[in-house]
Coordinates of C-alpha atoms in Angstrom, one line a residue:
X1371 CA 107.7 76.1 78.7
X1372 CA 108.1 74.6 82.2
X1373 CA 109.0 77.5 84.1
X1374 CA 109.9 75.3 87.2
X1375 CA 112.9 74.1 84.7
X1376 CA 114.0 77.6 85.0
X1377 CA 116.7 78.3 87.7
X1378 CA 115.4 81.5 89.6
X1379 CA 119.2 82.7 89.4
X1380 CA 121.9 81.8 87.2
X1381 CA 125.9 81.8 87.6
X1382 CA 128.4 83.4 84.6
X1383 CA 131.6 82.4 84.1
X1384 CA 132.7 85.0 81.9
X1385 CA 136.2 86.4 82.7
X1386 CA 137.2 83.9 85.1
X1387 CA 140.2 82.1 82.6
X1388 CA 142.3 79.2 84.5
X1389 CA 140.4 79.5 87.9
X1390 CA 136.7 78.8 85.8
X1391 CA 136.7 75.3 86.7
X1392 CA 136.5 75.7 90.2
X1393 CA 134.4 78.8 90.7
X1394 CA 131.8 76.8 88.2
X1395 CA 132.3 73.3 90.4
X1396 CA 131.9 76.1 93.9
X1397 CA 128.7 77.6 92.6
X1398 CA 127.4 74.4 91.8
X1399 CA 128.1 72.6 95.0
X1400 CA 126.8 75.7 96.9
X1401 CA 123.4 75.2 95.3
X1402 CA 123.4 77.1 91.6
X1403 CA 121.8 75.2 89.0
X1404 CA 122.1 77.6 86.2
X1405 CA 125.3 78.5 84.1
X1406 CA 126.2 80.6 81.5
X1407 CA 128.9 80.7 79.2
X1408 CA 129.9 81.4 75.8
X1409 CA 131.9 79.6 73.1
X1410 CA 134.1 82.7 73.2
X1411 CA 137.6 82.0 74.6
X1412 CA 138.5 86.3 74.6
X1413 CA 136.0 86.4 77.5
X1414 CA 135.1 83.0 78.7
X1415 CA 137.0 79.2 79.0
X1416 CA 134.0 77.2 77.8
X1417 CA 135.8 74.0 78.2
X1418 CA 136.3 74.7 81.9
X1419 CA 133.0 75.5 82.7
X1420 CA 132.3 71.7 81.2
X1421 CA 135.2 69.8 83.6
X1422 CA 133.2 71.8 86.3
X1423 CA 130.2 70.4 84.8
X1424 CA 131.6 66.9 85.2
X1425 CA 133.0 66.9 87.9
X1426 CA 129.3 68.1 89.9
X1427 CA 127.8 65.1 87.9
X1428 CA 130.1 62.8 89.4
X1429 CA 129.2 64.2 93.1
X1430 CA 125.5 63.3 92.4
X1431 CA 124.2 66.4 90.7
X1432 CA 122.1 64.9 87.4
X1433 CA 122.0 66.6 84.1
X1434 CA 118.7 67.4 83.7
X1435 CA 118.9 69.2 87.2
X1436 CA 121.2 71.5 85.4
X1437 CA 121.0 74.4 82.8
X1438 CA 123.5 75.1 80.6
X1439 CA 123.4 78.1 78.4
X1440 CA 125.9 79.1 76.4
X1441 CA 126.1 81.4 72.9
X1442 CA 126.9 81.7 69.2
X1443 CA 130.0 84.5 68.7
X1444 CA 130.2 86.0 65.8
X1445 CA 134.0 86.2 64.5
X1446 CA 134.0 89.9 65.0
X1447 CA 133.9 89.9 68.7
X1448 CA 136.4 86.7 69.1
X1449 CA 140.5 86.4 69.4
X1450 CA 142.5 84.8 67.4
X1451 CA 140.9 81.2 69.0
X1452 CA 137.7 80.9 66.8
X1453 CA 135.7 77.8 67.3
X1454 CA 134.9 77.0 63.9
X1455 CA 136.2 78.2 60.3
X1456 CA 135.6 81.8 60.0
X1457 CA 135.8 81.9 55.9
X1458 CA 132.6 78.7 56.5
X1459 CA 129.1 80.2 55.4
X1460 CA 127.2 81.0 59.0
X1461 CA 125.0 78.2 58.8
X1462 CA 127.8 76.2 59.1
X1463 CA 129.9 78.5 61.7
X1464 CA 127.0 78.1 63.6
X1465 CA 127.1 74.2 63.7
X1466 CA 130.5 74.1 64.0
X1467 CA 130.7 76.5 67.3
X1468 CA 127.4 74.2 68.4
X1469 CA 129.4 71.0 68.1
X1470 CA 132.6 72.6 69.9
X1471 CA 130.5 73.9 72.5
X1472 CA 128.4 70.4 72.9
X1473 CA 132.4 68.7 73.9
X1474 CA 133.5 71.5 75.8
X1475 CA 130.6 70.9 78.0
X1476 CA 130.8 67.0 77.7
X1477 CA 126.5 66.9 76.8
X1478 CA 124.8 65.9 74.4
X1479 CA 122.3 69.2 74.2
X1480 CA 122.3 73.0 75.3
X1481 CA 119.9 73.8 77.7
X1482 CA 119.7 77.6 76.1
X1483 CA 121.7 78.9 73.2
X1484 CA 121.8 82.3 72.3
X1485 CA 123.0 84.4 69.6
X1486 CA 125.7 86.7 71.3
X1487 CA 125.0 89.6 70.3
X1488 CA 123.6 90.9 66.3
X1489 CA 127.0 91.5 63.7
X1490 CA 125.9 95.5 63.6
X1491 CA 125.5 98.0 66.7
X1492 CA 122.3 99.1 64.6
X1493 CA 119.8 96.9 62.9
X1494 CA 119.9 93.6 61.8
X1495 CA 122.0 91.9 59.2
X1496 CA 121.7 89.0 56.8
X1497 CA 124.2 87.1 58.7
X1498 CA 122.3 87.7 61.7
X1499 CA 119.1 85.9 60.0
X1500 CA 121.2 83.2 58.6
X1501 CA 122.9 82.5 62.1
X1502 CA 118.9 82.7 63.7
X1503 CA 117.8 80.1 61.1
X1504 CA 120.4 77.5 62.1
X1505 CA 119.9 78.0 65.7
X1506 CA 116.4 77.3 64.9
X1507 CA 117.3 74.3 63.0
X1508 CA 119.3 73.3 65.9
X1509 CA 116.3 73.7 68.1
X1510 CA 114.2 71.6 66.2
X1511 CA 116.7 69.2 66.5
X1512 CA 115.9 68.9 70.2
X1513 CA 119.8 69.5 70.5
X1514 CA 119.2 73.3 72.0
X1515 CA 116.0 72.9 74.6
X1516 CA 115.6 76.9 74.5
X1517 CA 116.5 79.5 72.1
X1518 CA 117.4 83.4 72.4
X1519 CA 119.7 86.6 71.9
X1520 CA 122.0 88.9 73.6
X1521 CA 123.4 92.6 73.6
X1522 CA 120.2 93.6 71.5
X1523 CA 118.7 97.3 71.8
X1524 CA 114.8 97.4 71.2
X1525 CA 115.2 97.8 67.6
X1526 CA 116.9 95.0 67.0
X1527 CA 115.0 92.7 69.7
X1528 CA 111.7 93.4 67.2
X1529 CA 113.4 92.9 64.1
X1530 CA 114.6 89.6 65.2
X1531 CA 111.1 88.9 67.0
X1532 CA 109.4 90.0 63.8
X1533 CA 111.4 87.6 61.2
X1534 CA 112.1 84.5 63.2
X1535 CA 110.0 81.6 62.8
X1536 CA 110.8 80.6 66.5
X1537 CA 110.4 83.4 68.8
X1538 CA 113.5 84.0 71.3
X1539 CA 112.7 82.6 74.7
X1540 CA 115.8 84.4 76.5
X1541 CA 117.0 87.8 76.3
X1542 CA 120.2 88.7 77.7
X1543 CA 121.4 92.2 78.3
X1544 CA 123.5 94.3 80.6
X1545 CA 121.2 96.4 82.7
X1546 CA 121.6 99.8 84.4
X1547 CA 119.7 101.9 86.9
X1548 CA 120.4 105.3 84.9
X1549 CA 118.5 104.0 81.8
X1550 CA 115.7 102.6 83.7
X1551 CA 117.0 98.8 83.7
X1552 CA 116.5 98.5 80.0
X1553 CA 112.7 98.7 80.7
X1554 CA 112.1 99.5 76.9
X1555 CA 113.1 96.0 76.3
X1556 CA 112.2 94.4 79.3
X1557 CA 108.3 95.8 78.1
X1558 CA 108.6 94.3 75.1
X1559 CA 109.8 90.9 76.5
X1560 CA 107.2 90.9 78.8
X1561 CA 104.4 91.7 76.3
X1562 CA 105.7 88.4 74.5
X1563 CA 106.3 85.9 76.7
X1564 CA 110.4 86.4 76.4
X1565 CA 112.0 86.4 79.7
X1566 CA 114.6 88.8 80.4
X1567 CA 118.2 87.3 81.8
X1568 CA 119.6 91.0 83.5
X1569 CA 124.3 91.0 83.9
X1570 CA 126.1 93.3 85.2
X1571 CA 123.8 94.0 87.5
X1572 CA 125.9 94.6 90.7
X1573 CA 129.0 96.2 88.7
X1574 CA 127.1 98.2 86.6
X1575 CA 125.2 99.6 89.6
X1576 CA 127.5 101.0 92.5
X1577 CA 125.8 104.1 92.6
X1578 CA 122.8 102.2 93.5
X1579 CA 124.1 100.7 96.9
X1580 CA 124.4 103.6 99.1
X1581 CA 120.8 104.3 98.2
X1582 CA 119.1 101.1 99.3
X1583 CA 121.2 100.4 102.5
X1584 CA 118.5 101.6 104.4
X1585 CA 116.0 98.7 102.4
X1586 CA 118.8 96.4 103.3
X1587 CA 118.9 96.9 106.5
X1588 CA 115.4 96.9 107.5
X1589 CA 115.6 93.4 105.7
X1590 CA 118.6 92.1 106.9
X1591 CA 120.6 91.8 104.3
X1592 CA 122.9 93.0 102.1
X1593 CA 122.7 95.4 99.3
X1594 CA 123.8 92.5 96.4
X1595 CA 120.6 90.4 97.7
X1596 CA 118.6 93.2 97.7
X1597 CA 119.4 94.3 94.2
X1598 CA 119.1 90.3 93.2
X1599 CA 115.2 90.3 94.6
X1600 CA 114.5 93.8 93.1
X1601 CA 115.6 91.8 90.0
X1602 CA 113.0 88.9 90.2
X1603 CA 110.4 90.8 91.6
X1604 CA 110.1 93.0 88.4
X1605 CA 110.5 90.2 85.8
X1606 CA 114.7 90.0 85.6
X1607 CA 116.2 86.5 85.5
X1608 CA 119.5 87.9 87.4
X1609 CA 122.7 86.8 86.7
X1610 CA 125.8 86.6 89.3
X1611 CA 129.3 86.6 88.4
X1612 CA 130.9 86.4 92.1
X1613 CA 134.3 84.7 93.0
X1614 CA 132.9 85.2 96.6
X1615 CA 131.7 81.6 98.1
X1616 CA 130.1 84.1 101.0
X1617 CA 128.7 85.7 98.0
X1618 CA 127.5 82.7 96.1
X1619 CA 125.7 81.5 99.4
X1620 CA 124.4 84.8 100.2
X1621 CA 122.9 85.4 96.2
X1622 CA 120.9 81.9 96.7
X1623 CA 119.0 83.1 100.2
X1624 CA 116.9 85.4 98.6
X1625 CA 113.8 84.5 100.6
X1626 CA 112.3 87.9 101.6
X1627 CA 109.9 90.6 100.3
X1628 CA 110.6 93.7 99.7
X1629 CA 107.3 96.4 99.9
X1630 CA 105.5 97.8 96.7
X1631 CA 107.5 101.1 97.7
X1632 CA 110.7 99.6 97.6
X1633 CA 110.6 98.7 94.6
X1634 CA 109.3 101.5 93.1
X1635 CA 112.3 103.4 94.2
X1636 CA 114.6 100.9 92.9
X1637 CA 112.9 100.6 89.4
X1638 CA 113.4 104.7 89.4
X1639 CA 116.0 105.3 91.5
X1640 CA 118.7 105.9 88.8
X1641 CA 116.7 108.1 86.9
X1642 CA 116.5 111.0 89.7

């Protein structure tokens, strides 16, 4: 893998309904080359996220600048406006959603696709395996560049690594401070070349902020961008959800250090 292909920070879209398409075009225009969406309309507007898409193209942004992730849902965790025929076997669910999601977005390939999250809180299922294999298949078919899973515990995140014949590059979880920022997977990811995408990492985290304003102010900047470096200094591909065009400009200057020290704190600091 080319890591420089890699965007160093990455926007979601997720809850954003009928103002998507112009967050997604903001983000882009302020400099965010990443995206992430789902083809989930409960939580996302997928098809929005691809007029955004085309409209940046037409303002001189190329494709293969961009990448686009976006995510098998099983039926389970959808509304009543499933992309694909729920009563289908998954292989074909899975090509089905792929297809929808490949004209929402107005490409002709995913730059990630992930399975969003296993059928089961615990374990793995058969339909988890079956979905896996065709996103394989569809990765072999050069149509999804990378490959990878969400909303996984440990146990899972072997299981999967264990049975599949291609190995997940991309795992996507929400992370808290209180249980150490998921560092039981984040180890595991990092002993196999996975590379950990980290949401909710502002919301899930307000107890955090009070405690690093003094970091962020010997830096000059704010608590978000410190949280956001913390994140890509220990191995977190950080995700940013902000309706804030300050914010979005503020969450792509992230060009400072922070000391061996710092970090430390942060990587403990919601387990004291």
């Amino acid at each position: 893998m080319n890591k420089k292909e890699i965007p160093e920070i990455i926007y979601g879209t997720a809850w954003k309904e009928d103002a998507t398409e112009q967050l997604v075009f903001t983000a882009m225009k302020m400099g965010f080359r990443g995206i992430d969406t789902a083809n989930q309309r409960r939580h996302y507007n997928e098809a929005d996220v691809g007029k955004a898409v085309a409209r940046a193209l037409k303002t001189g942004i190329k494709r293969e600048d961009l990448f686009i992730q976006t995510k098998f849902t099983f039926a389970s965790s959808q509304d009543h406006r499933i992309p694909y025929d729920m009563h289908a076997d998954y292989a074909t669910q899975v090509k089905q959603s792929f297809q929808s999601s490949l004209e929402h977005l107005q490409t002709d390939y995913i730059d990630s696709y992930l399975l969003h999250g296993p059928s089961t809180p615990v374990g793995l299922t058969e339909a988890d395996l079956q979905v896996w294999q065709e996103i394989e298949s569809l990765h072999k078919q050069g149509q999804a560049r990378y490959v990878g899973v969400s909303n996984v515990n440990s146990r899972q995140l072997k299981m999967l690594y264990e049975q599949a014949k291609i190995k997940p590059t991309f795992v996507q979880n929400r992370c808290f401070a209180e249980q150490g920022w998921d560092n039981e997977v984040r180890a595991f990811c990092k002993e196999n070349s996975m590379i950990y995408q980290g949401f909710s990492l502002l919301t899930a985290n307000h107890i955090v902020f009070p405690k690093i304003k003094y970091i962020a102010e010997r830096v000059k900047k704010t608590p978000a961008q410190v949280m956001f470096k913390f994140s890509m200094l220990v191995g977190i591909l950080p995700l940013t959800g902000t309706t804030s065009e300050r914010h979005m400009k503020e969450d792509l200057e992230l060009d400072f250090s922070l000391n061996p020290e710092e970090i430390k704190f942060i990587e403990y600091i919601g387990m004291k």
